[in-house]
PDB file of C-alpha atoms in Angstrom:
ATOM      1  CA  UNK A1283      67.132 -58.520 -40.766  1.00 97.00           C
ATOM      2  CA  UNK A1284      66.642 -60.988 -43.421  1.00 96.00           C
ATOM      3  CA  UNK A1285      64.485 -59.932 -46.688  1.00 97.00           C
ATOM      4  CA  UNK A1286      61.383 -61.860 -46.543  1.00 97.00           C
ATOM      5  CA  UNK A1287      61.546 -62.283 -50.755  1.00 97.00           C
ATOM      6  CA  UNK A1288      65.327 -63.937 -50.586  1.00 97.00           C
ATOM      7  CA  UNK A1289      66.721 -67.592 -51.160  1.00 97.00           C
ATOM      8  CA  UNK A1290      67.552 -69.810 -48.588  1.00 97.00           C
ATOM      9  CA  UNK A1291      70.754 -71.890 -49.021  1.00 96.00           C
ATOM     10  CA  UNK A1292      68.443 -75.087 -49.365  1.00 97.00           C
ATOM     11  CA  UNK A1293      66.384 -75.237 -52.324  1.00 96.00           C
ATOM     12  CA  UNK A1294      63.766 -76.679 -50.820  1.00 97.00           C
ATOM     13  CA  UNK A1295      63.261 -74.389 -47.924  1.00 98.00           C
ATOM     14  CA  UNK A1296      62.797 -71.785 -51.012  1.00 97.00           C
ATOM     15  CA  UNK A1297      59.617 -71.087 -52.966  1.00 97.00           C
ATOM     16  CA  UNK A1298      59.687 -69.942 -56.399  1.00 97.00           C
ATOM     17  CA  UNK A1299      56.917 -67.586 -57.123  1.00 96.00           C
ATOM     18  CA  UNK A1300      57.318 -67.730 -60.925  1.00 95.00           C
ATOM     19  CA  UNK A1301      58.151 -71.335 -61.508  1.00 94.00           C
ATOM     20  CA  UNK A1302      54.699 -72.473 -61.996  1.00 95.00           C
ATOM     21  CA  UNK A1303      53.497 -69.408 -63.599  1.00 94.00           C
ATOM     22  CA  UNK A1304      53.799 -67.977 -66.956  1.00 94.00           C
ATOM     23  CA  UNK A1305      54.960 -64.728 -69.014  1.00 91.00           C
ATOM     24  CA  UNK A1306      51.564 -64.791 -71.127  1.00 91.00           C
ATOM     25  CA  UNK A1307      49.297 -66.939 -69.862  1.00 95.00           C
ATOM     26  CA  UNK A1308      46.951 -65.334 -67.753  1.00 96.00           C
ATOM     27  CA  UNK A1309      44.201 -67.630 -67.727  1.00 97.00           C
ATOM     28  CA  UNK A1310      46.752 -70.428 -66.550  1.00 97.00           C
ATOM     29  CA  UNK A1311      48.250 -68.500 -64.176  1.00 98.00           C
ATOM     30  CA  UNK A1312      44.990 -67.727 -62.328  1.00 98.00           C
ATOM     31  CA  UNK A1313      44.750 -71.592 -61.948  1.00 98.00           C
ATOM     32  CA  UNK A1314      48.091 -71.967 -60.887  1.00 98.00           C
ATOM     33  CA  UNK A1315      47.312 -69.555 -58.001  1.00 98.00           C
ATOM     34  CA  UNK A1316      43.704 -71.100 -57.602  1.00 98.00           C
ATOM     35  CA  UNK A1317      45.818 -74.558 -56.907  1.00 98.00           C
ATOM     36  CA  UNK A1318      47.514 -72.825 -54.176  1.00 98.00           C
ATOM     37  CA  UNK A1319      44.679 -71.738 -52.128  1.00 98.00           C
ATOM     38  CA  UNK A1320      42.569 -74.692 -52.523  1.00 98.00           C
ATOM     39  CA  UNK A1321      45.470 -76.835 -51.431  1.00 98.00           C
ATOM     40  CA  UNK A1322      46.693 -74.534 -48.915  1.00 98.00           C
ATOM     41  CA  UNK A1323      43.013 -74.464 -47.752  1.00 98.00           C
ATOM     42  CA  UNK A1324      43.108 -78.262 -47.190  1.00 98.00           C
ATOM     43  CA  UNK A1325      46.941 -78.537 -46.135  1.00 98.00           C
ATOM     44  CA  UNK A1326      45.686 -76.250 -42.846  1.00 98.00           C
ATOM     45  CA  UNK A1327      42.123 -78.535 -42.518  1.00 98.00           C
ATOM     46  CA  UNK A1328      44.449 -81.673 -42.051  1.00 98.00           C
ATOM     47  CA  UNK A1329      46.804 -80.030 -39.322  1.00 97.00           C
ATOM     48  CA  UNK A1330      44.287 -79.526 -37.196  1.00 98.00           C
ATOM     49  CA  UNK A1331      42.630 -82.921 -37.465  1.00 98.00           C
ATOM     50  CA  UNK A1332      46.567 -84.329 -36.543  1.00 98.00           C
ATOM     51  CA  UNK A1333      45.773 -82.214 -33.728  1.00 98.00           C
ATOM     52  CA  UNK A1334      43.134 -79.857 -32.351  1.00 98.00           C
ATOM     53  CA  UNK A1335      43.768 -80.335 -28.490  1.00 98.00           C
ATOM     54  CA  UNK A1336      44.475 -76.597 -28.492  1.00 98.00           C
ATOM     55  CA  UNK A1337      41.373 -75.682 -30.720  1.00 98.00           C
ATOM     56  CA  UNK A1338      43.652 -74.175 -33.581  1.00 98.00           C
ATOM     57  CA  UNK A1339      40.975 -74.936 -35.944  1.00 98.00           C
ATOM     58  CA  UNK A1340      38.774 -72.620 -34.229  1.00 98.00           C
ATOM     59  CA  UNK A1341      40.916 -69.361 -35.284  1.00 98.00           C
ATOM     60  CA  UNK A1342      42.738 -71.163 -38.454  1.00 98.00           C
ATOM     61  CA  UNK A1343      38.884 -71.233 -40.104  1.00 98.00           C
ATOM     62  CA  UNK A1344      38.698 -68.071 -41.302  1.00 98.00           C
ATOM     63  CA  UNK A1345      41.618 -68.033 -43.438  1.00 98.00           C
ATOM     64  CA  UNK A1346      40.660 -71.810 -44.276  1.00 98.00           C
ATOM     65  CA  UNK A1347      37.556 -70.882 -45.536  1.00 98.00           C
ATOM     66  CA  UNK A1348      38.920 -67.585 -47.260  1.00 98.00           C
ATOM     67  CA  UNK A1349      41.615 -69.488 -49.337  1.00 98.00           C
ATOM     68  CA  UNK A1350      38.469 -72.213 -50.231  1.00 98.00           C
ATOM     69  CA  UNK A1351      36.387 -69.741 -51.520  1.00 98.00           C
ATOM     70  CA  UNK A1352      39.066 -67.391 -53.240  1.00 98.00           C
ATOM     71  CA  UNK A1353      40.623 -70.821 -54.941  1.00 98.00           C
ATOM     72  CA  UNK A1354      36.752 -71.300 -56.069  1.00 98.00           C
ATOM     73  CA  UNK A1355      36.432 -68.120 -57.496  1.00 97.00           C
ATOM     74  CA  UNK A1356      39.997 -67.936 -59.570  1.00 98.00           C
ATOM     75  CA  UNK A1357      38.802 -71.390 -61.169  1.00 98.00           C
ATOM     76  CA  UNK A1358      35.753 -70.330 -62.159  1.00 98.00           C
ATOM     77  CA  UNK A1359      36.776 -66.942 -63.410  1.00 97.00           C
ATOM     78  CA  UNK A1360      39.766 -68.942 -65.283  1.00 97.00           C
ATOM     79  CA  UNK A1361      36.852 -71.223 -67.100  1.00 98.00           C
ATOM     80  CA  UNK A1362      34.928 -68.101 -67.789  1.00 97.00           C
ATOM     81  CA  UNK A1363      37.568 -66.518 -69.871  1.00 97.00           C
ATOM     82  CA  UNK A1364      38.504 -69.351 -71.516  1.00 97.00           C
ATOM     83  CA  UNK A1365      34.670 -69.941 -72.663  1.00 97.00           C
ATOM     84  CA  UNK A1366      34.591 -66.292 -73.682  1.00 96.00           C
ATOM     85  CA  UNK A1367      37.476 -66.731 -75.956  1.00 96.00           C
ATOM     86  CA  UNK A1368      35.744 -69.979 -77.628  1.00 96.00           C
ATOM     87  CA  UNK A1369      32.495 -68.448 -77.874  1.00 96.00           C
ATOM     88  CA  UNK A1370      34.124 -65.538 -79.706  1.00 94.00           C
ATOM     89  CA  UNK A1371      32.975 -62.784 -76.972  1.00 91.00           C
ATOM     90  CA  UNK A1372      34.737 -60.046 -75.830  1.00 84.00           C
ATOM     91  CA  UNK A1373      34.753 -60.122 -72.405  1.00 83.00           C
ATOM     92  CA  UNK A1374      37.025 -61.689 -70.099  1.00 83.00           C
ATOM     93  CA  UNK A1375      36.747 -61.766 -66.249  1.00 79.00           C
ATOM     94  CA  UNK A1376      32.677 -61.694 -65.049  1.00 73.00           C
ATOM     95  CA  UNK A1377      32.179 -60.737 -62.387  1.00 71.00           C
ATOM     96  CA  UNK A1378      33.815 -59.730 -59.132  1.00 79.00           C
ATOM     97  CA  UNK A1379      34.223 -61.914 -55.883  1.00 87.00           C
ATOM     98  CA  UNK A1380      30.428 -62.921 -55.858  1.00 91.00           C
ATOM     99  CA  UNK A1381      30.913 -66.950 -56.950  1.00 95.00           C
ATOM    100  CA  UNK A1382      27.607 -67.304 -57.201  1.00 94.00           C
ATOM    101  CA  UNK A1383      27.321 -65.063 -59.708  1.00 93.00           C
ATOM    102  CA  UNK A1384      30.492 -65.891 -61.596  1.00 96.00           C
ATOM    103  CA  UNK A1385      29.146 -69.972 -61.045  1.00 97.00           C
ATOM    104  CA  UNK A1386      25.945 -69.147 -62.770  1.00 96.00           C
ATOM    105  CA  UNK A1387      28.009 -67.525 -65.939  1.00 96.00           C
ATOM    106  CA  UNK A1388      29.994 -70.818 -66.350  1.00 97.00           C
ATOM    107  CA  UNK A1389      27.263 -72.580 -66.579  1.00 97.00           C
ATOM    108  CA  UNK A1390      25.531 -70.285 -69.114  1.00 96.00           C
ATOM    109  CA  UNK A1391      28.701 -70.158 -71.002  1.00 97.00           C
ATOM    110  CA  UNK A1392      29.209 -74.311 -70.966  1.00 98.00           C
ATOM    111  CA  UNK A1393      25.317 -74.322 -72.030  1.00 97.00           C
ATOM    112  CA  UNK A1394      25.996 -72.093 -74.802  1.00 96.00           C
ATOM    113  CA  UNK A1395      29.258 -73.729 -75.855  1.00 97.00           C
ATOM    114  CA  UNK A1396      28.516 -77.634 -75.607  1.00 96.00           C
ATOM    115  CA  UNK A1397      25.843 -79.097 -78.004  1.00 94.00           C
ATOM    116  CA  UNK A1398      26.718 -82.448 -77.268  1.00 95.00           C
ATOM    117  CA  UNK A1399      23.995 -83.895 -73.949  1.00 95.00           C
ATOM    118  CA  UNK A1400      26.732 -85.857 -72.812  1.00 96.00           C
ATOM    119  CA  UNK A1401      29.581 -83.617 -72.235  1.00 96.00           C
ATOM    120  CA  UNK A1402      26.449 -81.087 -70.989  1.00 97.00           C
ATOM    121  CA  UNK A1403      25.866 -84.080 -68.203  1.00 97.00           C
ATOM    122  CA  UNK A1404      29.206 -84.505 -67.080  1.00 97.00           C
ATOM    123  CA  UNK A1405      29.824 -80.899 -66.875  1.00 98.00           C
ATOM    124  CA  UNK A1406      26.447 -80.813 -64.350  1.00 98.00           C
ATOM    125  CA  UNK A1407      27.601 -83.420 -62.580  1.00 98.00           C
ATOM    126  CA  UNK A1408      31.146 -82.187 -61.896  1.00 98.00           C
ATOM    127  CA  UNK A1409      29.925 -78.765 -61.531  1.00 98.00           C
ATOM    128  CA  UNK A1410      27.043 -80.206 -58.780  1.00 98.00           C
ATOM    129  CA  UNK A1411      29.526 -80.135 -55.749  1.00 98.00           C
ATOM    130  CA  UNK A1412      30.416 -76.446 -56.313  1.00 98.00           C
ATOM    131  CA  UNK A1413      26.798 -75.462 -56.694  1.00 98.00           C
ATOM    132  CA  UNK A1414      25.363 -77.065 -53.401  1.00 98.00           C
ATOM    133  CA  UNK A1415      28.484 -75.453 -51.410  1.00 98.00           C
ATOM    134  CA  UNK A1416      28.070 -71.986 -53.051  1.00 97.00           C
ATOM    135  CA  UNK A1417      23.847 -71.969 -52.524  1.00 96.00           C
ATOM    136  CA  UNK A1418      24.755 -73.382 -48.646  1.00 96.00           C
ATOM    137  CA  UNK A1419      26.855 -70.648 -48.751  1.00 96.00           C
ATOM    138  CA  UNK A1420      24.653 -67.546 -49.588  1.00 93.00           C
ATOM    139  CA  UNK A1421      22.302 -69.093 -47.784  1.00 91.00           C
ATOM    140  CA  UNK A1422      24.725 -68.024 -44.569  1.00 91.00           C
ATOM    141  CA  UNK A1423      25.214 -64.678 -45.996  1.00 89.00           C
ATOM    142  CA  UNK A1424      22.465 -63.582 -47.146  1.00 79.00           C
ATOM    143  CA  UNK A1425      20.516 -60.476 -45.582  1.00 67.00           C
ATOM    144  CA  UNK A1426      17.470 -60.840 -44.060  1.00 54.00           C
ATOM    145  CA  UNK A1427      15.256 -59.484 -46.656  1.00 58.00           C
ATOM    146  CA  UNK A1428      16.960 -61.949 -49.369  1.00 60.00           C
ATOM    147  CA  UNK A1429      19.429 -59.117 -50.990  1.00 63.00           C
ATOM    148  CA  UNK A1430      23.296 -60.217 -50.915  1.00 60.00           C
ATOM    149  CA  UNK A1431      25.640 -57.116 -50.288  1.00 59.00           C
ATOM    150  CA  UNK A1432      28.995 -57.946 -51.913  1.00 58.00           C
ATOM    151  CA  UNK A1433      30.518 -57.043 -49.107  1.00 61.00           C
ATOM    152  CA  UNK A1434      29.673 -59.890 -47.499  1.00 83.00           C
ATOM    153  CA  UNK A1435      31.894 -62.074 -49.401  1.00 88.00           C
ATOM    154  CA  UNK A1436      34.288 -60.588 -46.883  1.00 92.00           C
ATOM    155  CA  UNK A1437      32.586 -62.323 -44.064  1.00 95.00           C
ATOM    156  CA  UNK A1438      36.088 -64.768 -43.058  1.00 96.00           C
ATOM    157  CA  UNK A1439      38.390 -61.599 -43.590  1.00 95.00           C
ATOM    158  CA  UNK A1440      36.327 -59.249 -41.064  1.00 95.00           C
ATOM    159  CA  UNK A1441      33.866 -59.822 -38.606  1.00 96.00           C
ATOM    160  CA  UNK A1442      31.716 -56.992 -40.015  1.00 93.00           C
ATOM    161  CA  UNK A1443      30.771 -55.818 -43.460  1.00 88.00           C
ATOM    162  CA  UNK A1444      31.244 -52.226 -44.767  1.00 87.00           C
ATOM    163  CA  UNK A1445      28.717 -51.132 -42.958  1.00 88.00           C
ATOM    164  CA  UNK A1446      29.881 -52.558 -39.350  1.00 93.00           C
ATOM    165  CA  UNK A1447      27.619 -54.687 -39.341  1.00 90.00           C
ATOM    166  CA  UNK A1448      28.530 -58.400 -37.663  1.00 92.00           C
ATOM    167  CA  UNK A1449      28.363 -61.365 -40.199  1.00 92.00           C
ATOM    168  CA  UNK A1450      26.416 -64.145 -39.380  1.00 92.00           C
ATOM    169  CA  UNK A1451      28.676 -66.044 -37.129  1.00 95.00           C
ATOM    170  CA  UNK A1452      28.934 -63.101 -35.143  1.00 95.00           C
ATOM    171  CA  UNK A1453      25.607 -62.332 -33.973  1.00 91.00           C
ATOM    172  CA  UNK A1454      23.872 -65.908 -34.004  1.00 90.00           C
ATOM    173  CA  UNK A1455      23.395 -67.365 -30.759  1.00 93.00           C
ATOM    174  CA  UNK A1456      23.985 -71.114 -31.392  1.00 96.00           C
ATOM    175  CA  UNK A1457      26.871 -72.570 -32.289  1.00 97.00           C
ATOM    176  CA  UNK A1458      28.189 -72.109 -36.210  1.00 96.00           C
ATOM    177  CA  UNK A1459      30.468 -74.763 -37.037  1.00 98.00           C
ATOM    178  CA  UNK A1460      32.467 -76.564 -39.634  1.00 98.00           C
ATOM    179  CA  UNK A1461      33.109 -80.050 -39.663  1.00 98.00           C
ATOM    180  CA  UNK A1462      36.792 -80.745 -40.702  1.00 98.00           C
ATOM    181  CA  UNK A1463      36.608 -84.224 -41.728  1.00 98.00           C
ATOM    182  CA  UNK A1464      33.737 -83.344 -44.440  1.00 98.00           C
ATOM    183  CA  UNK A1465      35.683 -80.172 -45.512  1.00 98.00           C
ATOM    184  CA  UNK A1466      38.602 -81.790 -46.520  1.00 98.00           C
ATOM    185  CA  UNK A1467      35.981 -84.613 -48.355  1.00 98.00           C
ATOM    186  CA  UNK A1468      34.190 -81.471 -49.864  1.00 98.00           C
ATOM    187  CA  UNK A1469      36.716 -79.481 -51.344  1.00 98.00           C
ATOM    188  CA  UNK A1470      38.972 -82.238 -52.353  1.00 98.00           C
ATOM    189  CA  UNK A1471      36.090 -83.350 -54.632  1.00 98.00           C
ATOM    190  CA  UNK A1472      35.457 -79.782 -56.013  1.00 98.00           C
ATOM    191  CA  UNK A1473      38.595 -78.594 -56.191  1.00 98.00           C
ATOM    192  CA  UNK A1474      39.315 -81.428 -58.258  1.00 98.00           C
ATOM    193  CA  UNK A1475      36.620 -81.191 -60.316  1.00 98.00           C
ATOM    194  CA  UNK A1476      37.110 -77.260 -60.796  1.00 98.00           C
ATOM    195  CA  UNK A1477      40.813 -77.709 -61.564  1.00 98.00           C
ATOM    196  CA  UNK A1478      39.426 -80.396 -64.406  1.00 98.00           C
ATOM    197  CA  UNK A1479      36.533 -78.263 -65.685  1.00 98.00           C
ATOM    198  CA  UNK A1480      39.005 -75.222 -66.355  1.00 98.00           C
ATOM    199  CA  UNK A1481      42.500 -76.927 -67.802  1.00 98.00           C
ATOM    200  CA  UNK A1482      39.974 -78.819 -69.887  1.00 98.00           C
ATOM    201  CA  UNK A1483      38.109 -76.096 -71.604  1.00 97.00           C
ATOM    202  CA  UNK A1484      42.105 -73.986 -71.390  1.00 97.00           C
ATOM    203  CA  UNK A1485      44.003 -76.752 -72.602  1.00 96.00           C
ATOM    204  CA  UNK A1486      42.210 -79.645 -74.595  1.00 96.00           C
ATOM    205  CA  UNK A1487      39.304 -77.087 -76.412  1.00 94.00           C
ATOM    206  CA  UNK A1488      41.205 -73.415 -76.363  1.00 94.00           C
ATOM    207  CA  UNK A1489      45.172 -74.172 -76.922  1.00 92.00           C
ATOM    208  CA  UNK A1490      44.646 -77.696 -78.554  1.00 89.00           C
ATOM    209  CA  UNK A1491      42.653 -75.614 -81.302  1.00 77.00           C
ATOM    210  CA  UNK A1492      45.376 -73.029 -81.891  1.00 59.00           C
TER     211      UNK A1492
END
């Protein structure tokens, strides 16, 4: 049998896992990878709105939603870093997979490293997007008494947390759906905006500096 890591005679039926990537830039690279989930996020959205007579979209969500929110957190985490360099701090990644958390950070971090109103403005506003998905978000996995378990970040890779208990999906009674044509809207416009916020701050404030 075939090793899965091996060329194929046609370069383009090949993917190069360390094309895109670099030898010592770590920041970078965890944007490079970010690109791939957002995208791949998105690429699987718009196959099943070619066609979702067999209802593809209603198994292909999890790991739709999964790439999404792991693409989020890699961006942010990437713009976190870079902001901790500028602002002369010592840490690097804050944080673990709670993007809320990590979300707030950035936005303490661009707060404490942009004086200018402006560039504070257009930061909210690209950053806006983001925020209303991640709040809808906790909003969904939150427990009942208003405490987040970080567990439940996990809630489109298992249909229970550490605990065994079901996620929300699981144990609500009405429908809980997604609608396709506004994902793909959504997280074009905040991917987008995420990938700008964090080669901005990486490339035209950190490495033009150097």
């Amino acid at each position: 049998m075939k090793d899965i890591f091996s060329y194929n005679s046609d370069v383009n039926k090949t993917a190069y896992m360390n094309w895109r990537t670099s030898h010592h830039d770590h920041i970078y690279n965890m944007i490079v990878i970010a690109d791939g989930f957002m995208n791949s996020a998105i690429m699987l959205v718009e196959a099943a709105l070619i066609d979702n007579s067999d209802k593809k979209a209603d198994s292909l969500i999890y790991p739709i939603i999964f790439n999404a929110n792991h693409a989020i957190e890699l961006y942010l985490k990437a713009t976190v870093w870079t902001l901790n360099i500028l602002l002369d701090n010592q840490q690097k990644i804050e944080g673990q997979h709670d993007i809320q958390q990590i979300l707030q950070t950035v936005i303490k971090r661009v707060k404490e490293f942009e004086t200018d109103k402006e560039k504070r403005k257009q930061f909210e506003n690209m950053i806006n997007g983001t925020k209303l998905y991640v709040d809808e978000l906790f909003e969904k996995i939150a427990t009942q008494n208003g405490k987040r378990k970080k567990d439940n970040m996990d809630f489109s890779r298992y249909p229970f947390d550490q605990k065994y208990m079901p996620h929300f999906y699981i144990t609500e009674f009405d429908n809980v759906v997604v609608d396709l044509e506004n994902f793909v809207q959504r997280f074009k416009e905040i991917g987008e905006n995420l990938r700008l916020i964090s080669t901005y701050y990486l490339f035209d404030i950190l490495e033009a500096g150097e």
